[in-house]
Short mmCIF file of N, CA, C and O in Angstrom, two decimals:
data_model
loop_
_atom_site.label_atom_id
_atom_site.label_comp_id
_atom_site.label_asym_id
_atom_site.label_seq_id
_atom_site.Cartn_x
_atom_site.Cartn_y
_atom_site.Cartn_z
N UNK A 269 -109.63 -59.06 3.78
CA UNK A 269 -109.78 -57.62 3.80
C UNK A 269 -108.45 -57.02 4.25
O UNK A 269 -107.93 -57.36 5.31
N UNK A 270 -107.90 -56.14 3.44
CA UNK A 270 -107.08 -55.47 4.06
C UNK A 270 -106.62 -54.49 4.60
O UNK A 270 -106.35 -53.53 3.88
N UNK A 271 -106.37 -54.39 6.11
CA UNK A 271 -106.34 -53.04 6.39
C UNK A 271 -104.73 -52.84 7.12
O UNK A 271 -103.76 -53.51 6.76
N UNK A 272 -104.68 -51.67 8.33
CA UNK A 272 -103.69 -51.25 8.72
C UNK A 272 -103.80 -50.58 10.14
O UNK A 272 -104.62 -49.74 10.51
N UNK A 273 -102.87 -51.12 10.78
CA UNK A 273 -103.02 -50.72 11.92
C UNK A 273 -101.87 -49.67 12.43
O UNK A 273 -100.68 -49.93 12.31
N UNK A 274 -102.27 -48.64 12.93
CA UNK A 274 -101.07 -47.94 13.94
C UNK A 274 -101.49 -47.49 15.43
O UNK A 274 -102.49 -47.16 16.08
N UNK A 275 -100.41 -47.65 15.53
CA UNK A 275 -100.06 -48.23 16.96
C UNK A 275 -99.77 -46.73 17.76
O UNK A 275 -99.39 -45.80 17.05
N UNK A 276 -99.93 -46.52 19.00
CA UNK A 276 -99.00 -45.36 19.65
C UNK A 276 -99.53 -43.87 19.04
O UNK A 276 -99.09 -42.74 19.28
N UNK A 277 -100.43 -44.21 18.32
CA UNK A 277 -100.98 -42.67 17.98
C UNK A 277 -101.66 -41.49 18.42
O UNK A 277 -102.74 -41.65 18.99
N UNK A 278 -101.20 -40.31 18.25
CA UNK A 278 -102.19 -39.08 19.21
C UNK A 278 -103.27 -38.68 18.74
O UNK A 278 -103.72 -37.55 18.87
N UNK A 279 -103.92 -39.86 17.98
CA UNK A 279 -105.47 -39.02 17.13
C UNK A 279 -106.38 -39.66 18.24
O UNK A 279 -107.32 -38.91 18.52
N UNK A 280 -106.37 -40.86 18.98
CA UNK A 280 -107.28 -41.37 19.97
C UNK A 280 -106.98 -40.33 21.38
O UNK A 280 -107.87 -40.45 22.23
N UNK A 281 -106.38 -39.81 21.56
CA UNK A 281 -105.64 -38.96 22.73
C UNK A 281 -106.49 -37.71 22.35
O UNK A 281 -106.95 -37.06 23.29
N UNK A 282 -106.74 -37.33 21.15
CA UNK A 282 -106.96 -36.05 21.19
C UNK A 282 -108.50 -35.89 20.79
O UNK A 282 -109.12 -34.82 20.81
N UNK A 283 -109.10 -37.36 20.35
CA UNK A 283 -110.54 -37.38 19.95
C UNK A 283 -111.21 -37.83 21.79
O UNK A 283 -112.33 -37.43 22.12
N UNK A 284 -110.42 -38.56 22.68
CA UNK A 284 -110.56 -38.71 24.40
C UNK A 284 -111.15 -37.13 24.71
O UNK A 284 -111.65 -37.16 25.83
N UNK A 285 -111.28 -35.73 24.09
CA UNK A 285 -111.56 -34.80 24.96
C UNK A 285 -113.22 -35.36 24.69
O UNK A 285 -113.85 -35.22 25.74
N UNK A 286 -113.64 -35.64 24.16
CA UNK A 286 -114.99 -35.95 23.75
C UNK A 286 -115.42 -36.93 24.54
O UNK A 286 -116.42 -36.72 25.22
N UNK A 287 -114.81 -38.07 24.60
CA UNK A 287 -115.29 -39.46 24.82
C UNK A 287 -114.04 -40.24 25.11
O UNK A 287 -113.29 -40.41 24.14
N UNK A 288 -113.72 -40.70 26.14
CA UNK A 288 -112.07 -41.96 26.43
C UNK A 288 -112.58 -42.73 25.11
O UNK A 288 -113.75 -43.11 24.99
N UNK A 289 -111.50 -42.96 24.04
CA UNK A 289 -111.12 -43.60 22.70
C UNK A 289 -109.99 -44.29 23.78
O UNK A 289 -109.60 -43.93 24.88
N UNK A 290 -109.65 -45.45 22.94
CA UNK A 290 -108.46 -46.29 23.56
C UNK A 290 -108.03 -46.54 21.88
O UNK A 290 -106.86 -46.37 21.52
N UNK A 291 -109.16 -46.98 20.90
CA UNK A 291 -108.84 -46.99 19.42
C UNK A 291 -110.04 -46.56 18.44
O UNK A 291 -111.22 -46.38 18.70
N UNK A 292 -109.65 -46.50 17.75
CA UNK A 292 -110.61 -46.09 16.38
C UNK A 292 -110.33 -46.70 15.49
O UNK A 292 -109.21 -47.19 15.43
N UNK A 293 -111.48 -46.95 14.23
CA UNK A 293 -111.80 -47.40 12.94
C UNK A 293 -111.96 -46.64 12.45
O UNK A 293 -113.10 -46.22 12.68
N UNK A 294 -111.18 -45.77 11.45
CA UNK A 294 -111.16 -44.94 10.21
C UNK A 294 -110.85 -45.63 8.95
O UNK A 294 -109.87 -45.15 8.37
N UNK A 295 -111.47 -46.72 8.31
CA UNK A 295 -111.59 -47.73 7.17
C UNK A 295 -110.49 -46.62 6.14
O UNK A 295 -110.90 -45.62 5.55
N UNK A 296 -109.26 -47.07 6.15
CA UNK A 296 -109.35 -48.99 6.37
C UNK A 296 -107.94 -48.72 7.63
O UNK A 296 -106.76 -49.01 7.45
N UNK A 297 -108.29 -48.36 8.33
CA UNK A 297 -106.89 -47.61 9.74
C UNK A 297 -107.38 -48.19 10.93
O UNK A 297 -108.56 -47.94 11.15
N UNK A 298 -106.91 -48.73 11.57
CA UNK A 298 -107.51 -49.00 13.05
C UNK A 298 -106.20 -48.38 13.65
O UNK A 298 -105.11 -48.95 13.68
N UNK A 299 -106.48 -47.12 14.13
CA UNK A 299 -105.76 -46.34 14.97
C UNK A 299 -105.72 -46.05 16.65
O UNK A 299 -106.53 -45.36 17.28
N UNK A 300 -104.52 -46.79 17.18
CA UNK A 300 -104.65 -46.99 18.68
C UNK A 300 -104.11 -46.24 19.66
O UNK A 300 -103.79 -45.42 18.81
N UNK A 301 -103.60 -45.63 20.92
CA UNK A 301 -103.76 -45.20 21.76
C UNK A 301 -102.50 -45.62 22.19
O UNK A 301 -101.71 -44.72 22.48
N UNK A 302 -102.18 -46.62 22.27
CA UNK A 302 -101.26 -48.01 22.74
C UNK A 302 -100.87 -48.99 21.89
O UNK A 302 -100.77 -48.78 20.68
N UNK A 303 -100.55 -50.51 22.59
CA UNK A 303 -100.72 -51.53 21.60
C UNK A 303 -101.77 -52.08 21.62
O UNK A 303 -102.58 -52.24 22.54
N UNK A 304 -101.80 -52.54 20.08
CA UNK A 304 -103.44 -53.67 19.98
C UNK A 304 -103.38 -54.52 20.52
O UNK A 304 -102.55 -55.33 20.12
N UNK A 305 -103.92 -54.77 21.34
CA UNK A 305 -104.50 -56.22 21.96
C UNK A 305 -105.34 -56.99 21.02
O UNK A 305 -105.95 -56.43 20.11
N UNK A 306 -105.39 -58.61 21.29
CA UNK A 306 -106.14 -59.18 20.20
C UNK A 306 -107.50 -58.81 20.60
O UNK A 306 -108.14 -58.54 19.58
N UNK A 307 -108.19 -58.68 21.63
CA UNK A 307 -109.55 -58.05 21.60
C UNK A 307 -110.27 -56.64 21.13
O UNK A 307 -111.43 -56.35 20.83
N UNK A 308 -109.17 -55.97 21.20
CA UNK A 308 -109.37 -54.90 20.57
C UNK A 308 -109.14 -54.59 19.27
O UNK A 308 -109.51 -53.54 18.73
N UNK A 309 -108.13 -56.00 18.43
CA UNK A 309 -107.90 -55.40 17.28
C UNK A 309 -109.48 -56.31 16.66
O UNK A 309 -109.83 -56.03 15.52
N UNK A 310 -110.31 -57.31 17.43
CA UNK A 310 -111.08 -58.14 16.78
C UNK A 310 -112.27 -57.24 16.65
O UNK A 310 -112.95 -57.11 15.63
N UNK A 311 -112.46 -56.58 17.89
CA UNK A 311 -113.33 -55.59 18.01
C UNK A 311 -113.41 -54.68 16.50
O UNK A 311 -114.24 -54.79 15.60
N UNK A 312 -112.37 -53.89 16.60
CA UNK A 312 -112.24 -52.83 15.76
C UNK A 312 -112.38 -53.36 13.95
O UNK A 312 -112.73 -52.64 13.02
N UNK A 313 -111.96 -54.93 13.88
CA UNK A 313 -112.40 -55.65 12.75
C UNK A 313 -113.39 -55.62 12.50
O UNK A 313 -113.70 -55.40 11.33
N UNK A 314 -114.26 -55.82 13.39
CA UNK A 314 -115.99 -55.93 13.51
C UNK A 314 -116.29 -54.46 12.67
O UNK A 314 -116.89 -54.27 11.61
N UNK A 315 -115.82 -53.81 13.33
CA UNK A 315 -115.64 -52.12 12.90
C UNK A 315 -115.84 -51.86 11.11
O UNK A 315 -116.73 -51.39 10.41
N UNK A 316 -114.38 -52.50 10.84
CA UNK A 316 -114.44 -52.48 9.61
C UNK A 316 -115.28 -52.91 8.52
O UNK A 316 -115.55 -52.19 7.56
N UNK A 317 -115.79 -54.39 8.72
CA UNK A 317 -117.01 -55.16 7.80
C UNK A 317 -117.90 -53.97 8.30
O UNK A 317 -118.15 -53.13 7.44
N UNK A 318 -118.37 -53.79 9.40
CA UNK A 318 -119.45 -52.92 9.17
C UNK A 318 -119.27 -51.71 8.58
O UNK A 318 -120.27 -51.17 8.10
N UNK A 319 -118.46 -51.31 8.52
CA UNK A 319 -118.08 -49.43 7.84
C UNK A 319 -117.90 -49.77 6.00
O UNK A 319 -118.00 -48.90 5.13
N UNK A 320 -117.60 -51.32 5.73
CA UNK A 320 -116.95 -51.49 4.14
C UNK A 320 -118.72 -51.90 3.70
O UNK A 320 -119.03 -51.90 2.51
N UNK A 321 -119.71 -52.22 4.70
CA UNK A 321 -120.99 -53.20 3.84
C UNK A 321 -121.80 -51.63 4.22
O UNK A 321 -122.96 -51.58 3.82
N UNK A 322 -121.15 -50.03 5.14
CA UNK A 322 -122.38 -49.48 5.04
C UNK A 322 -121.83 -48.37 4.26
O UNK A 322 -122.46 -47.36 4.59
N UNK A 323 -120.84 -48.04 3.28
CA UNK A 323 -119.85 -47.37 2.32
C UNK A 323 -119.70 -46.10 3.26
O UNK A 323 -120.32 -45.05 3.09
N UNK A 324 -118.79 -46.34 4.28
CA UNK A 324 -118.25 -45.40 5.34
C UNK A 324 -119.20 -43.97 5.85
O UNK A 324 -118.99 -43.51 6.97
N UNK A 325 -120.27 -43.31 4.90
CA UNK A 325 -120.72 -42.48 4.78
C UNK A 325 -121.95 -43.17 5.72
O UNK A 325 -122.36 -42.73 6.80
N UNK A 326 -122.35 -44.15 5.13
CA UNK A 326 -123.95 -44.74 5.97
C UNK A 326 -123.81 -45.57 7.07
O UNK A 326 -124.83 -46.11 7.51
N UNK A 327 -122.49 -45.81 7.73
CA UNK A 327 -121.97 -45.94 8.92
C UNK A 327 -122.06 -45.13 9.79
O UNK A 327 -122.87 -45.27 10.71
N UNK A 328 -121.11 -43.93 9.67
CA UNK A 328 -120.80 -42.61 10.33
C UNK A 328 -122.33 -42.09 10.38
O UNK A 328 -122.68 -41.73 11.51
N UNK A 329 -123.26 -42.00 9.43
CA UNK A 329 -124.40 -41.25 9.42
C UNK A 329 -125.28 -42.12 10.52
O UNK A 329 -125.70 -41.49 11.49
N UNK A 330 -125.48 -43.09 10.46
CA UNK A 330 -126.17 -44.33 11.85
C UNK A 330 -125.40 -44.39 13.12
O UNK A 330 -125.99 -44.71 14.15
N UNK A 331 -123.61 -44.00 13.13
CA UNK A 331 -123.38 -44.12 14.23
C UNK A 331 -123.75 -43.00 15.00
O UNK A 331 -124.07 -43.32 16.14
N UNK A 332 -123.82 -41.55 14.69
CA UNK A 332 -123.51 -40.35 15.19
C UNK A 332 -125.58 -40.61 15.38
O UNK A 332 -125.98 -40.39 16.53
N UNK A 333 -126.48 -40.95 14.52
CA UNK A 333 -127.78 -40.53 14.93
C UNK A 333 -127.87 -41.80 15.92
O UNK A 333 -128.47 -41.43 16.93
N UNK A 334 -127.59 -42.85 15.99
CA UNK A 334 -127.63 -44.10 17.22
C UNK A 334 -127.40 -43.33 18.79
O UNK A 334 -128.04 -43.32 19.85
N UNK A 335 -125.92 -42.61 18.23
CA UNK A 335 -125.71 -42.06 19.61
C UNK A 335 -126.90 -40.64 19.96
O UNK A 335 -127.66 -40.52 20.92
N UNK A 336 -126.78 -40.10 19.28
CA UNK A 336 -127.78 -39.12 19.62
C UNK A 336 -129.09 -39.53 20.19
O UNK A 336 -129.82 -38.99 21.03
N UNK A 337 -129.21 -40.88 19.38
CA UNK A 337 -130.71 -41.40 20.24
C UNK A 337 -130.63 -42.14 21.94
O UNK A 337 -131.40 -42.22 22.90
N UNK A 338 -129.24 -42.57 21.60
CA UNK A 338 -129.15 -42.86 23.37
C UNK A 338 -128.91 -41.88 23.79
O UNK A 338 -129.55 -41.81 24.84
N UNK A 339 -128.39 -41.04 23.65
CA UNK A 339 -128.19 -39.89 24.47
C UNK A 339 -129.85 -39.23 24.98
O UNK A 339 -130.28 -39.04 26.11
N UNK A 340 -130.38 -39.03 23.85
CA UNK A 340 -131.92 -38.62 24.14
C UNK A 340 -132.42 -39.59 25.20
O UNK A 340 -133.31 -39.15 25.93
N UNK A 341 -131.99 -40.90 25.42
CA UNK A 341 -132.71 -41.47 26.07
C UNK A 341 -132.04 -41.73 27.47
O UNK A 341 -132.82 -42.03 28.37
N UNK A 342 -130.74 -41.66 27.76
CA UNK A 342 -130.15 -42.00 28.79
C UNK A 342 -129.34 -41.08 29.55
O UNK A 342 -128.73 -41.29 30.60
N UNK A 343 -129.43 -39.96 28.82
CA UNK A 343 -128.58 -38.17 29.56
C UNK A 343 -127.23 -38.52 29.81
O UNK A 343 -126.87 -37.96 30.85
N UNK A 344 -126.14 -39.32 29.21
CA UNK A 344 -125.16 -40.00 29.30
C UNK A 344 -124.34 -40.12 28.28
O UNK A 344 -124.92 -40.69 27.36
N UNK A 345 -122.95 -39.76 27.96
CA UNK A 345 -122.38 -39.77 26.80
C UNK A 345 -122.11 -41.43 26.93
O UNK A 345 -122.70 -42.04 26.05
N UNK A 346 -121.50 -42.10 27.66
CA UNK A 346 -121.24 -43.24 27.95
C UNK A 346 -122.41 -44.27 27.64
O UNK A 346 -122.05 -45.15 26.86
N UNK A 347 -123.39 -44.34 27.95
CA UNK A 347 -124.52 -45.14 28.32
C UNK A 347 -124.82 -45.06 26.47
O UNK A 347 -124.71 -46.01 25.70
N UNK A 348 -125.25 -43.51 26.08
CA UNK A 348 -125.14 -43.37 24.27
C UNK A 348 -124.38 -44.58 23.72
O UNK A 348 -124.68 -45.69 23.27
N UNK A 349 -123.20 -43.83 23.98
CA UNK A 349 -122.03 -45.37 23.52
C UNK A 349 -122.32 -46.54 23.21
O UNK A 349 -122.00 -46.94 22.09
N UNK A 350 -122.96 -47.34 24.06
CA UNK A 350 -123.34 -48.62 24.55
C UNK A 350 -124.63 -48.78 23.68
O UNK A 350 -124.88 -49.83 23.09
N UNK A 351 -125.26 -47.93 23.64
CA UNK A 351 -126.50 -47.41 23.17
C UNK A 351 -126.30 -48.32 21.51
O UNK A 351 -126.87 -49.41 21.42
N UNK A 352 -125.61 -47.89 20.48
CA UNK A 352 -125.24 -47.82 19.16
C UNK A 352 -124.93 -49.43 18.97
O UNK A 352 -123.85 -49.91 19.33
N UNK A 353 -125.91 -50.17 18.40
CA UNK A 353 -126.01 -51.17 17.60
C UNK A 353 -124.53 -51.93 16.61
O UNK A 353 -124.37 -53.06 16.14
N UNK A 354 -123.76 -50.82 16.63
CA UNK A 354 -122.35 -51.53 16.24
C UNK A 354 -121.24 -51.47 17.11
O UNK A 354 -120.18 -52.02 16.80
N UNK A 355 -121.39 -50.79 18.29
CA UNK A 355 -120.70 -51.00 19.63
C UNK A 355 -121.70 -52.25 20.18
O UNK A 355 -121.16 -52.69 21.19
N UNK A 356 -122.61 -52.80 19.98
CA UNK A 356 -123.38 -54.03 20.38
C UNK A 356 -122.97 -54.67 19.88
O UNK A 356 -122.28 -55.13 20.78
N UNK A 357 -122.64 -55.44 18.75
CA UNK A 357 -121.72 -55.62 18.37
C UNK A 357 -120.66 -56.37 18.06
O UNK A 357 -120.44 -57.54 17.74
N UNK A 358 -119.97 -55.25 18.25
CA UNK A 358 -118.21 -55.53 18.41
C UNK A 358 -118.13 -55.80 19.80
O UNK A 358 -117.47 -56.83 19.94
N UNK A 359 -118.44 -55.41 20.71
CA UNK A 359 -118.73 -55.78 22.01
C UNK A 359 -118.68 -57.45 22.50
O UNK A 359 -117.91 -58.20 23.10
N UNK A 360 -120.08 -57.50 21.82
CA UNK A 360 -120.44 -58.94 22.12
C UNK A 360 -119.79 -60.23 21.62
O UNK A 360 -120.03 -61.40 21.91
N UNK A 361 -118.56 -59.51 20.47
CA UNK A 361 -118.06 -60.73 19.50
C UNK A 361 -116.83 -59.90 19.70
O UNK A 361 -116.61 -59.35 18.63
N UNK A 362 -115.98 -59.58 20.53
CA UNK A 362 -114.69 -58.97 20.20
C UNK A 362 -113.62 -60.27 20.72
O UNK A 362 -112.49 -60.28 20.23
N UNK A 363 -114.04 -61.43 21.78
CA UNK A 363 -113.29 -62.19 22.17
C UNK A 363 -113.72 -63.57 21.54
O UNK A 363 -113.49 -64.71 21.93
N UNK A 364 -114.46 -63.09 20.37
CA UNK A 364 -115.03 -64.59 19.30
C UNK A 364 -114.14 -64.38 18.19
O UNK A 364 -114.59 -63.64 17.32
N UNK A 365 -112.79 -64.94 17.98
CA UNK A 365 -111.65 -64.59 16.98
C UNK A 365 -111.96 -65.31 16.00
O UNK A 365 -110.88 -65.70 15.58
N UNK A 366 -112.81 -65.76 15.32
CA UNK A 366 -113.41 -66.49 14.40
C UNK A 366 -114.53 -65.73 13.63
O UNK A 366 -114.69 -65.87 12.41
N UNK A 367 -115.43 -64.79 14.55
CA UNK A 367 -116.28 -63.73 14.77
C UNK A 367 -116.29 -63.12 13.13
O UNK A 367 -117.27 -63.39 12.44
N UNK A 368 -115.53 -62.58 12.74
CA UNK A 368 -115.13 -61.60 11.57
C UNK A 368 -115.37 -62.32 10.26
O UNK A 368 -115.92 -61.89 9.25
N UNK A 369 -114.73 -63.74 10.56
CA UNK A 369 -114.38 -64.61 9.21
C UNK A 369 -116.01 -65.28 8.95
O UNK A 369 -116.43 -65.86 7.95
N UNK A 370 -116.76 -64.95 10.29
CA UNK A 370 -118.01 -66.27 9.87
C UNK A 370 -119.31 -65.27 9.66
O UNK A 370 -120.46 -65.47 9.27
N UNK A 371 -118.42 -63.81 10.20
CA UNK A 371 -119.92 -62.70 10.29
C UNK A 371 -120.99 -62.68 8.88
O UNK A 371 -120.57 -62.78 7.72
N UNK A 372 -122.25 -62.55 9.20
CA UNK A 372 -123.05 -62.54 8.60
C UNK A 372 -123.37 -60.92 8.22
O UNK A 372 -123.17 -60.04 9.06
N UNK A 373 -123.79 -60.66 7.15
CA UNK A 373 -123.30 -58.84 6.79
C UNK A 373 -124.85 -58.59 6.87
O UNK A 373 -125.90 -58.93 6.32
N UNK A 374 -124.31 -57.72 8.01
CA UNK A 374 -125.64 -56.44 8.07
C UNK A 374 -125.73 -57.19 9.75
O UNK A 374 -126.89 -57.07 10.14
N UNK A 375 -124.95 -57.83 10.71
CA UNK A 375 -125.20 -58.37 11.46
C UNK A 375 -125.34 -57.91 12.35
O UNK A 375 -125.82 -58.55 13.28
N UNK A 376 -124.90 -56.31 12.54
CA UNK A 376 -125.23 -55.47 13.66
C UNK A 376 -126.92 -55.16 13.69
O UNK A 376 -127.60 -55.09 14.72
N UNK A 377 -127.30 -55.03 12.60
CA UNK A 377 -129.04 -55.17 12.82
C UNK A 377 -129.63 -55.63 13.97
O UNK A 377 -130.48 -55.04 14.64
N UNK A 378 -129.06 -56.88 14.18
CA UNK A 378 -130.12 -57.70 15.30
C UNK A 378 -129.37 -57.35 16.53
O UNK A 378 -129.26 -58.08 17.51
N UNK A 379 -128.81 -56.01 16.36
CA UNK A 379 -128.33 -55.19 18.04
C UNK A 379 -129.24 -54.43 18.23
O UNK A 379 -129.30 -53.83 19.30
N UNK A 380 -130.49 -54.21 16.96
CA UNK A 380 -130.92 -52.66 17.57
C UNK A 380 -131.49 -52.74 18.18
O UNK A 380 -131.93 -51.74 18.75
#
């Protein structure tokens, strides 16, 4: 898969008034804050298979109602966060560097 990374950018700085971003997945961009670390760039990989198997539109549409449902449930923008089945995740497999190449598609499912 190929994507692209930049480094040192003010779009995570300025999406932080919302929520601390350190990086983002905008398929096919993993846009950072700083430098990538390998956990964060494995993370944000995770990111990508899931945003390319849900055609970016049915990603964004599950991530934003995921969070809304933790939020309903936990009064917490943070806790929301955590909440969302593809931050479960990338989470749980961001320091499995093998993780990406062996993922099984649709694998955030068994986060919900």
């Amino acid at each position: 898969m190929k994507f692209y990374i930049v480094e040192n950018s003010w779009i995570p700085k300025v999406l932080s008034w919302f929520i601390n971003i350190w990086a983002i997945t905008l398929y096919p961009f993993i846009i950072c804050r700083g430098e990538l670390s390998e956990t964060i760039r494995n993370h944000e990989i995770i990111h990508l298979h899931q945003q390319r198997e849900l055609w970016l539109i049915g990603f964004y549409t599950l991530y934003v109602l995921y969070w809304i449902k933790g939020l309903l449930k936990t009064k917490s923008f943070h806790k929301a966060y955590m909440e969302i089945p593809f931050e479960k995740e990338a989470y749980a497999n961001e320091n499995k560097f093998v993780y990406p190449a062996t993922r099984k598609k649709h694998a955030w499912k068994n986060y919900r």
